[in-house]
Tab-separated table of N, CA and C in Angstrom:
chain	number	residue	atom	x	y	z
A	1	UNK	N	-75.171	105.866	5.869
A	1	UNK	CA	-76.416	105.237	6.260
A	1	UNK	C	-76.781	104.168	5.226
A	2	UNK	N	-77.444	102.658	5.925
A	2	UNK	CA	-77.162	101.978	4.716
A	2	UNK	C	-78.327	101.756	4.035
A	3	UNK	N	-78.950	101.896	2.876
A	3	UNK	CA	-80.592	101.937	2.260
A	3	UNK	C	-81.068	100.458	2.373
A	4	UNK	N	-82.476	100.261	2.545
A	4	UNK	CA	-82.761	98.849	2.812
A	4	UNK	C	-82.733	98.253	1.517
A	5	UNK	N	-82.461	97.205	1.106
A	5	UNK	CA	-82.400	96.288	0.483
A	5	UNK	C	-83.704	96.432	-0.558
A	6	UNK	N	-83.325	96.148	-2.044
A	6	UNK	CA	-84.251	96.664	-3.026
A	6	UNK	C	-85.357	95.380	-3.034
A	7	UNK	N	-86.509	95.320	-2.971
A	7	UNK	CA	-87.010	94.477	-3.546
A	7	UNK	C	-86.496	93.446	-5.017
A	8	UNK	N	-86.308	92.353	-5.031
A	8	UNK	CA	-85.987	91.368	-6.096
A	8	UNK	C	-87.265	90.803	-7.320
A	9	UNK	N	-86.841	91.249	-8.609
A	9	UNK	CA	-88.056	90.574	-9.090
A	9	UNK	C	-87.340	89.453	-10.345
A	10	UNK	N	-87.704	88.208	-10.225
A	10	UNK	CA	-87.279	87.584	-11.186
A	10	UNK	C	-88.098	87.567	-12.735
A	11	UNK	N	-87.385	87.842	-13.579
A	11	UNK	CA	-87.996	87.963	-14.966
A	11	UNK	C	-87.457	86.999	-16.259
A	12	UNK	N	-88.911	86.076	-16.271
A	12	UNK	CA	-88.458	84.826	-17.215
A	12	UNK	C	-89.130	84.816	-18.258
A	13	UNK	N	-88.338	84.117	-19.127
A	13	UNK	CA	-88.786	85.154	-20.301
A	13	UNK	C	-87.449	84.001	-21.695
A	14	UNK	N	-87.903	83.588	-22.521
A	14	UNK	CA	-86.923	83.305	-23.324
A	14	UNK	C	-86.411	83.878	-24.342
A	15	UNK	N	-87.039	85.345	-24.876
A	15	UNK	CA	-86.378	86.074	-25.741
A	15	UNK	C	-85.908	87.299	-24.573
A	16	UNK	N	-84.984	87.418	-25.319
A	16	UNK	CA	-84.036	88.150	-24.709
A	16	UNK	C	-84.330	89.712	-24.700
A	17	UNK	N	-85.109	90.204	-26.183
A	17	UNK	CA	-85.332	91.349	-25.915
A	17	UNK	C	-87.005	91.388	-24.561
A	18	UNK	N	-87.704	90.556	-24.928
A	18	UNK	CA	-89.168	90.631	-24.111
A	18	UNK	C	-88.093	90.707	-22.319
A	19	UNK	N	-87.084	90.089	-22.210
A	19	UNK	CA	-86.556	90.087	-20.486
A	19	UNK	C	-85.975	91.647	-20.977
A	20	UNK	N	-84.891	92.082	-21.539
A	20	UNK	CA	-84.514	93.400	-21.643
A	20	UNK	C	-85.524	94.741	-21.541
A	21	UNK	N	-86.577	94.416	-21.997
A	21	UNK	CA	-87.662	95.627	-21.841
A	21	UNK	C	-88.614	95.297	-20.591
A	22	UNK	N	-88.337	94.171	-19.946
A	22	UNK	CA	-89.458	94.415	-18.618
A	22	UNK	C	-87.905	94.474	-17.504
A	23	UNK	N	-86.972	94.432	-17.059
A	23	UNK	CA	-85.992	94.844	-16.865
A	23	UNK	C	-85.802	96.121	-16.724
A	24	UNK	N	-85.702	97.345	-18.416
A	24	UNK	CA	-85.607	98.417	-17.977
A	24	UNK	C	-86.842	99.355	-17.786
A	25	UNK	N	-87.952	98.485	-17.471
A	25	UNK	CA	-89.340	99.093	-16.520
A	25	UNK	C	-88.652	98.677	-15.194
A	26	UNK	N	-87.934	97.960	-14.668
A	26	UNK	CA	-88.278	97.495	-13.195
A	26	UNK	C	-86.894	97.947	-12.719
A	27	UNK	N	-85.929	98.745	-13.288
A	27	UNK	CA	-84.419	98.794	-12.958
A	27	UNK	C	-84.348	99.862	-11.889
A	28	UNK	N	-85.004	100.940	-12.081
A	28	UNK	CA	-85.083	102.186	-11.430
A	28	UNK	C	-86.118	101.791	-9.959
A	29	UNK	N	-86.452	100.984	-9.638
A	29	UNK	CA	-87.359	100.379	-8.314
A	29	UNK	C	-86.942	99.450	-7.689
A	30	UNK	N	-86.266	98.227	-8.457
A	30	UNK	CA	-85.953	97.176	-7.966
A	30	UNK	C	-84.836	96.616	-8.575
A	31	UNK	N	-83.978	95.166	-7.860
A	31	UNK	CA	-83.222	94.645	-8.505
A	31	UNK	C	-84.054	93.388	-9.558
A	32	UNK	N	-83.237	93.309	-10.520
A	32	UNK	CA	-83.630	91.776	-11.164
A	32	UNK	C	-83.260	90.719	-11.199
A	33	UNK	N	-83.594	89.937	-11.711
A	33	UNK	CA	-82.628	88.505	-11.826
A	33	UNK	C	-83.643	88.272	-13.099
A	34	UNK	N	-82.733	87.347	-13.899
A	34	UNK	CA	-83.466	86.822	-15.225
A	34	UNK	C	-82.924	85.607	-15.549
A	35	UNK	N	-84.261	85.099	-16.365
A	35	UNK	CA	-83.784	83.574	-16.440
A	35	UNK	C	-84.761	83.208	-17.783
A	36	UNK	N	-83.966	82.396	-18.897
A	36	UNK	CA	-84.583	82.109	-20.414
A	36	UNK	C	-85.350	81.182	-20.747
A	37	UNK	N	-85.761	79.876	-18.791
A	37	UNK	CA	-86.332	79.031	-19.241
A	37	UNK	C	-86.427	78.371	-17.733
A	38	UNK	N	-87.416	77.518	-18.136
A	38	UNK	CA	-88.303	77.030	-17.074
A	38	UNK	C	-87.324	76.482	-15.971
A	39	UNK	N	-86.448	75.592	-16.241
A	39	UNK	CA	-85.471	75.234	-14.978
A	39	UNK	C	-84.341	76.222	-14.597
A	40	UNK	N	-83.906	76.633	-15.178
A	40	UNK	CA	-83.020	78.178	-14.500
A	40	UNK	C	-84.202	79.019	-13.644
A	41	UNK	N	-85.385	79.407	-13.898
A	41	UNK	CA	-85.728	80.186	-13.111
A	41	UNK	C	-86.527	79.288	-12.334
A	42	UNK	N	-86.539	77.808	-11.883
A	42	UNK	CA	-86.504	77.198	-10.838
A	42	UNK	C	-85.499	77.219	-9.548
A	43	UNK	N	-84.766	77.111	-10.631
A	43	UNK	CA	-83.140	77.307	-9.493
A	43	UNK	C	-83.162	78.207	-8.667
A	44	UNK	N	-82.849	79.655	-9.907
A	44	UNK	CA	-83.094	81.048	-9.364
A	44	UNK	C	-84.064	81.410	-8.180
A	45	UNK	N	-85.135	80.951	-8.374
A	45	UNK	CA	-86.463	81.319	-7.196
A	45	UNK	C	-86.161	80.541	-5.966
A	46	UNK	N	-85.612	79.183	-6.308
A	46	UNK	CA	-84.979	78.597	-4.853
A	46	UNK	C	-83.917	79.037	-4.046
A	47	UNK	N	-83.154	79.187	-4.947
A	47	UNK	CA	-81.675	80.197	-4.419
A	47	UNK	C	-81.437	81.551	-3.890
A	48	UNK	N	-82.228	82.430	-4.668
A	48	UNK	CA	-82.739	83.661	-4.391
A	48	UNK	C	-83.882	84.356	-3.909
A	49	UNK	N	-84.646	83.407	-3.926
A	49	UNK	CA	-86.206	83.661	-3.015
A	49	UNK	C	-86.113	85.859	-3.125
A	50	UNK	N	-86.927	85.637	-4.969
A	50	UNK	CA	-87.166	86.937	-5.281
A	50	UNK	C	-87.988	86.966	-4.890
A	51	UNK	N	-88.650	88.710	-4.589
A	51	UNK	CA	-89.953	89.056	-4.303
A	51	UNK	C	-91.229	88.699	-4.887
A	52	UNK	N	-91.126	88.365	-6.380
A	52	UNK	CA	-92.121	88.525	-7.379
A	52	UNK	C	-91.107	87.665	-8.394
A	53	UNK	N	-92.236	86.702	-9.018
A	53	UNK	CA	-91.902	86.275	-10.361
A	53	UNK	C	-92.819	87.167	-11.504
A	54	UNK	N	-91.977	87.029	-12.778
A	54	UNK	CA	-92.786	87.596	-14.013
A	54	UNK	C	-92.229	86.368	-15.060
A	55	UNK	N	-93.577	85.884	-15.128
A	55	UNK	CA	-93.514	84.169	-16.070
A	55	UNK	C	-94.318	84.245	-16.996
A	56	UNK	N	-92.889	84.183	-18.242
A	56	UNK	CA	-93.627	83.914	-19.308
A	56	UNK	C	-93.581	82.293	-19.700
A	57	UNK	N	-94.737	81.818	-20.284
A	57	UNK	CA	-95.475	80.498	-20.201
A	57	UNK	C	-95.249	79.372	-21.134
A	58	UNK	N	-94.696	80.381	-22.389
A	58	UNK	CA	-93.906	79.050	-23.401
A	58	UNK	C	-92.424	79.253	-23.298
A	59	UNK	N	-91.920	78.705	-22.325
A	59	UNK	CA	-90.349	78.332	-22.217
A	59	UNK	C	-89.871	77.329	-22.876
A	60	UNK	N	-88.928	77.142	-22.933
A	60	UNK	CA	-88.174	76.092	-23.304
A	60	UNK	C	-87.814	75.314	-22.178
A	61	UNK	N	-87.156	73.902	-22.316
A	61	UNK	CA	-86.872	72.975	-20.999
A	61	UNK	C	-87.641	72.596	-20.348
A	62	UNK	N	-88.132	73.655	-19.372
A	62	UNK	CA	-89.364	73.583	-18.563
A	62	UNK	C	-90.220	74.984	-19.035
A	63	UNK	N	-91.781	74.430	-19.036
A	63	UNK	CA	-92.744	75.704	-19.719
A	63	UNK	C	-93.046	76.595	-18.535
A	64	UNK	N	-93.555	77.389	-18.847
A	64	UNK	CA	-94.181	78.600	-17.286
A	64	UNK	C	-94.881	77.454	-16.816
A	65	UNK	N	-95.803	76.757	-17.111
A	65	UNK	CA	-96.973	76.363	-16.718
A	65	UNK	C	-96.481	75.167	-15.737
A	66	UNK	N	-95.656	74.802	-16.315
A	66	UNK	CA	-95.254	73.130	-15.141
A	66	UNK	C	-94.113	74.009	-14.371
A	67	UNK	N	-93.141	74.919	-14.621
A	67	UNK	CA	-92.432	75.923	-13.228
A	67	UNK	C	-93.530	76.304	-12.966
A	68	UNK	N	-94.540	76.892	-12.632
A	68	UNK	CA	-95.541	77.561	-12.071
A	68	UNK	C	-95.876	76.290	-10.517
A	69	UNK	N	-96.609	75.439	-11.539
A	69	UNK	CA	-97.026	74.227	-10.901
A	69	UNK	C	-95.518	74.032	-9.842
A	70	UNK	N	-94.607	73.971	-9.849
A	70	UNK	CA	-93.438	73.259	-8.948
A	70	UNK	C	-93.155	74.260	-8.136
A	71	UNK	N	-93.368	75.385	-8.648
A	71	UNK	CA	-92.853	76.524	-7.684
A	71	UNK	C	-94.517	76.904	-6.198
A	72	UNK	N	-95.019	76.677	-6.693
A	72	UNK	CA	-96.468	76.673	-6.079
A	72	UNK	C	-96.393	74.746	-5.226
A	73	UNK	N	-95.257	73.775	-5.660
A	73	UNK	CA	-95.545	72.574	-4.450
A	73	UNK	C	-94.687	72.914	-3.595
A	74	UNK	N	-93.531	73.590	-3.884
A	74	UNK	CA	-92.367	73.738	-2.776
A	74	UNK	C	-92.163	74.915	-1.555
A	75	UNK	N	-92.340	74.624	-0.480
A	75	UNK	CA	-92.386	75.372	0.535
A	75	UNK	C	-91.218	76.689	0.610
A	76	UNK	N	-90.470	76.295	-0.111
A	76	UNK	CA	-89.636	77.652	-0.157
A	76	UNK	C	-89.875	78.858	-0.917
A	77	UNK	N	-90.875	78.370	-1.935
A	77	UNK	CA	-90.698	79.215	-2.954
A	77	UNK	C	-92.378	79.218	-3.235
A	78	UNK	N	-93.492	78.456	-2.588
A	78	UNK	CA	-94.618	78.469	-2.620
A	78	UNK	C	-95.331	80.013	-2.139
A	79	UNK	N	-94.671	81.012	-1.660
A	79	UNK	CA	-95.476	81.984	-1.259
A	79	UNK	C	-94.997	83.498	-2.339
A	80	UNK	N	-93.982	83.079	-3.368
A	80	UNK	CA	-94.103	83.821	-3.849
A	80	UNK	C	-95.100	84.180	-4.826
A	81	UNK	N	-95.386	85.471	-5.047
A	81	UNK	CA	-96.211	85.551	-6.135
A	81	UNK	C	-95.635	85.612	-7.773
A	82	UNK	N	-96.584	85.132	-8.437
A	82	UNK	CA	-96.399	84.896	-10.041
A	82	UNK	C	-97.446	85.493	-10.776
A	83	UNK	N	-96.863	85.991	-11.410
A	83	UNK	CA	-97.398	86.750	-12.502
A	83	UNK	C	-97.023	86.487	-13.888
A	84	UNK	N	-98.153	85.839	-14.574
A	84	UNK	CA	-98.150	85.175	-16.588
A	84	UNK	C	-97.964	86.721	-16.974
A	85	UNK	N	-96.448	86.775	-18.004
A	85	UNK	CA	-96.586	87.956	-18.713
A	85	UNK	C	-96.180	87.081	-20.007
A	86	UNK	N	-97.453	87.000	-20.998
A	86	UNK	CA	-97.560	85.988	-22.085
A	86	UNK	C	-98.417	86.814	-23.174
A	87	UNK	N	-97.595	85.995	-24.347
A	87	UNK	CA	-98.580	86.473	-25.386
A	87	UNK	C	-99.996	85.516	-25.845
A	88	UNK	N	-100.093	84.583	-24.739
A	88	UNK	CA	-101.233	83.453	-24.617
A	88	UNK	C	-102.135	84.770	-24.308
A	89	UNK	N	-102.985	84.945	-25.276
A	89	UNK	CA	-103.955	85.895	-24.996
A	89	UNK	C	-105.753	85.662	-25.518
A	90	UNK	N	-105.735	84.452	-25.588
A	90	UNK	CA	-107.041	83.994	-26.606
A	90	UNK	C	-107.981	83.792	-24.827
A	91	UNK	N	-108.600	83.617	-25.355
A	91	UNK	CA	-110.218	83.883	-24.393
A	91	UNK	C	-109.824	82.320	-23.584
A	92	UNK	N	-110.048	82.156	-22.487
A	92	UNK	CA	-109.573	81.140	-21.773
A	92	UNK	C	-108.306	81.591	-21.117
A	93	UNK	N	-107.248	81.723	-21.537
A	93	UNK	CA	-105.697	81.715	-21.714
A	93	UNK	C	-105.631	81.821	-19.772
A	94	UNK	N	-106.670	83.728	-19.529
A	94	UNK	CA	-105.950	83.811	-18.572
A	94	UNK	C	-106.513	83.075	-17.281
A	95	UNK	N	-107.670	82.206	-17.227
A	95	UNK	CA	-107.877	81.603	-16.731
A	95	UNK	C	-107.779	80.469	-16.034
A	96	UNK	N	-107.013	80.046	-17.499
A	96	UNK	CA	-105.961	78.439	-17.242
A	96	UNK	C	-104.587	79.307	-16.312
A	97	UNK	N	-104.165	80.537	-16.828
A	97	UNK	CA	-102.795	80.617	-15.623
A	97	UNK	C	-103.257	80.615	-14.728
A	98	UNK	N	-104.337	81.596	-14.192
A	98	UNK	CA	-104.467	81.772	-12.890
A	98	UNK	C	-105.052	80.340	-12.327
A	99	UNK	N	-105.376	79.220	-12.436
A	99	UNK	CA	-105.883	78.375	-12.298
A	99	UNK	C	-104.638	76.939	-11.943
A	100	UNK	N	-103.237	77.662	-13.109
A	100	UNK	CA	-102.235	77.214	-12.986
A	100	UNK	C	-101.328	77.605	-11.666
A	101	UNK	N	-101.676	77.991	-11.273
A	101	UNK	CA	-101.279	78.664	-9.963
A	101	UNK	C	-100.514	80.320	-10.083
A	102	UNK	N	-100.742	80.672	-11.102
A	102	UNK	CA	-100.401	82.334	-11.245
A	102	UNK	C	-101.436	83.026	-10.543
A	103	UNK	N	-100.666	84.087	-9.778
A	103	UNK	CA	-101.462	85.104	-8.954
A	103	UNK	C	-102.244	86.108	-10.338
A	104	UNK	N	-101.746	86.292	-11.345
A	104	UNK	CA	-102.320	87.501	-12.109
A	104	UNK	C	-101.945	87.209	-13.218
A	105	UNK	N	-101.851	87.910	-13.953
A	105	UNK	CA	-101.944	87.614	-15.502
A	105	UNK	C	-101.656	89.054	-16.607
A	106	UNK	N	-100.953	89.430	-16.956
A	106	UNK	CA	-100.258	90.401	-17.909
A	106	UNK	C	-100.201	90.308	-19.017
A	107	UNK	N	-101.559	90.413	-20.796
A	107	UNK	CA	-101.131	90.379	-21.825
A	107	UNK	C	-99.700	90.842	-21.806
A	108	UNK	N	-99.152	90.421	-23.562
A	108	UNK	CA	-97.775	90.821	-24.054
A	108	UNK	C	-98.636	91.362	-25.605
A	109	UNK	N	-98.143	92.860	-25.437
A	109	UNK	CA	-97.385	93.728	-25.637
A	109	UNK	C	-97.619	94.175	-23.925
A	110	UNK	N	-96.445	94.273	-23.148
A	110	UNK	CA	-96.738	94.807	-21.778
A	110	UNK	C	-96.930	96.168	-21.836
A	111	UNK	N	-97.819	96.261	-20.693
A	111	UNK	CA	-98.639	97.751	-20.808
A	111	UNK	C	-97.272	98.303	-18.904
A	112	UNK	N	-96.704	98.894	-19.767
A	112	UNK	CA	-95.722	99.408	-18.876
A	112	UNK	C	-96.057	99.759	-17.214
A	113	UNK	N	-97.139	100.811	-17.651
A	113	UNK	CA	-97.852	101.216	-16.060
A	113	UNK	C	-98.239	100.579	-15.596
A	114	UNK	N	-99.006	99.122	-16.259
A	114	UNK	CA	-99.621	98.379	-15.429
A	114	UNK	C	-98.575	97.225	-15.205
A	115	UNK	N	-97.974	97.214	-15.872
A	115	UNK	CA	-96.471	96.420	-15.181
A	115	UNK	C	-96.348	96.953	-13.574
A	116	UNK	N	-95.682	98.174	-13.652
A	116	UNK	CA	-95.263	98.563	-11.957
A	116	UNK	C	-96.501	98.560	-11.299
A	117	UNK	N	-97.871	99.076	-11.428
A	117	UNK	CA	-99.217	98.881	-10.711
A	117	UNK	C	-99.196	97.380	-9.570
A	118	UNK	N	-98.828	96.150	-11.169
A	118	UNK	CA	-99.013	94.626	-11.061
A	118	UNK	C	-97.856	94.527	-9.528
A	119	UNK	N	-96.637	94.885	-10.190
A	119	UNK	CA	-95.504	94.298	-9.671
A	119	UNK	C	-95.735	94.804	-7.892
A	120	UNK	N	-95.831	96.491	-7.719
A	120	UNK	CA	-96.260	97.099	-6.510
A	120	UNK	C	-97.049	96.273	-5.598
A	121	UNK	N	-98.191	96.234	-6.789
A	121	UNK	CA	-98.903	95.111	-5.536
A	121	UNK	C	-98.887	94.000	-5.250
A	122	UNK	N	-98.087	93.152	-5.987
A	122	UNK	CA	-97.870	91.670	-5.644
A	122	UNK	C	-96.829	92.082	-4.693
A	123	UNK	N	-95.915	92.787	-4.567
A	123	UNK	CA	-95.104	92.879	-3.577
A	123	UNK	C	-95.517	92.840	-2.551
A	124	UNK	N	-96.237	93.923	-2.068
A	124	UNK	CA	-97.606	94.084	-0.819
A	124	UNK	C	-97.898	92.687	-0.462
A	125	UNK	N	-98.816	92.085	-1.352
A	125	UNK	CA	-99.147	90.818	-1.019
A	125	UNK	C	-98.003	89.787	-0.980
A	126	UNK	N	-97.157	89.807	-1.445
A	126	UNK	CA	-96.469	88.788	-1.056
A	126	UNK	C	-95.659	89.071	0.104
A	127	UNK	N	-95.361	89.806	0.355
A	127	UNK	CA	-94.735	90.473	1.813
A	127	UNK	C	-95.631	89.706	3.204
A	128	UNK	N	-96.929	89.799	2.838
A	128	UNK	CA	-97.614	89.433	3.988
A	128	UNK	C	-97.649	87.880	3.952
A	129	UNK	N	-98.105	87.402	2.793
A	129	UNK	CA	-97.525	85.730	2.883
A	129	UNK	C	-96.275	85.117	3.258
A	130	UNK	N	-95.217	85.632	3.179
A	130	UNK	CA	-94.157	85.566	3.263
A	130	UNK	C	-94.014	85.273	5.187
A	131	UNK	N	-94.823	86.384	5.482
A	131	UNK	CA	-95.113	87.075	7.111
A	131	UNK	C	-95.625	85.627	7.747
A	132	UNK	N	-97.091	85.019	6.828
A	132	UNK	CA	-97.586	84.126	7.413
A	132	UNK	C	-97.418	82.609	7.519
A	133	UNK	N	-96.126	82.215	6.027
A	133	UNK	CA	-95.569	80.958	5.816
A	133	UNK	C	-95.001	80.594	7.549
């Protein structure tokens, strides 16, 4: 019997350990894909149209904030949801993401439970956008 297909979450991130530890929160639920910087996980989200992004905001190449912005003009990849998992944590910070076109917003040190809480329900919601594109 064949199991349905895991939900995809892409996780960007330019240190390698910060992608390795939100990875083995999300391994046992879902598949991943990972990417170290703003134009790889452009690619990635076009190519692979994951369920959920997890964007962290000072990349290299391209920053979260301008992938955010491009991934939010392009019709392929405009209904996914994004989620800032950043150590931009000063008063403002999460306002400018969500404003940047991030659905939510995740201090760093990630709070594990509320990692899968976040991720669960952007899935939900993005499932139904997905429905209505």
């Amino acid at each position: 019997m064949n199991r349905p297909p895991r939900p995809r979450v892409l996780v960007v991130d330019d240190a390698a350990y910060n992608r390795e530890v939100l990875v083995q929160n999300l391994e046992d639920e879902y598949d991943t894909l990972e990417a170290a910087d703003g134009a790889t996980a452009l690619a990635l989200a076009r190519a692979e149209q994951p369920d959920v992004i997890l964007m962290d905001l000072s990349l290299p190449v391209v920053d979260g904030w301008e992938a955010t912005l491009r991934l939010r003009s392009d019709p392929l990849t405009a209904w996914i949801p994004i989620v800032a998992v950043t150590a931009h944590a000063m008063r403002g910070d999460e306002e400018r993401a969500l404003a940047s076109g991030c659905d939510d917003y995740l201090p760093k040190p990630v709070d594990e439970e509320l990692l899968l809480v976040k991720v669960r329900e952007w899935l939900a919601r993005g499932q139904m956008r997905r429905g209505a594109g």
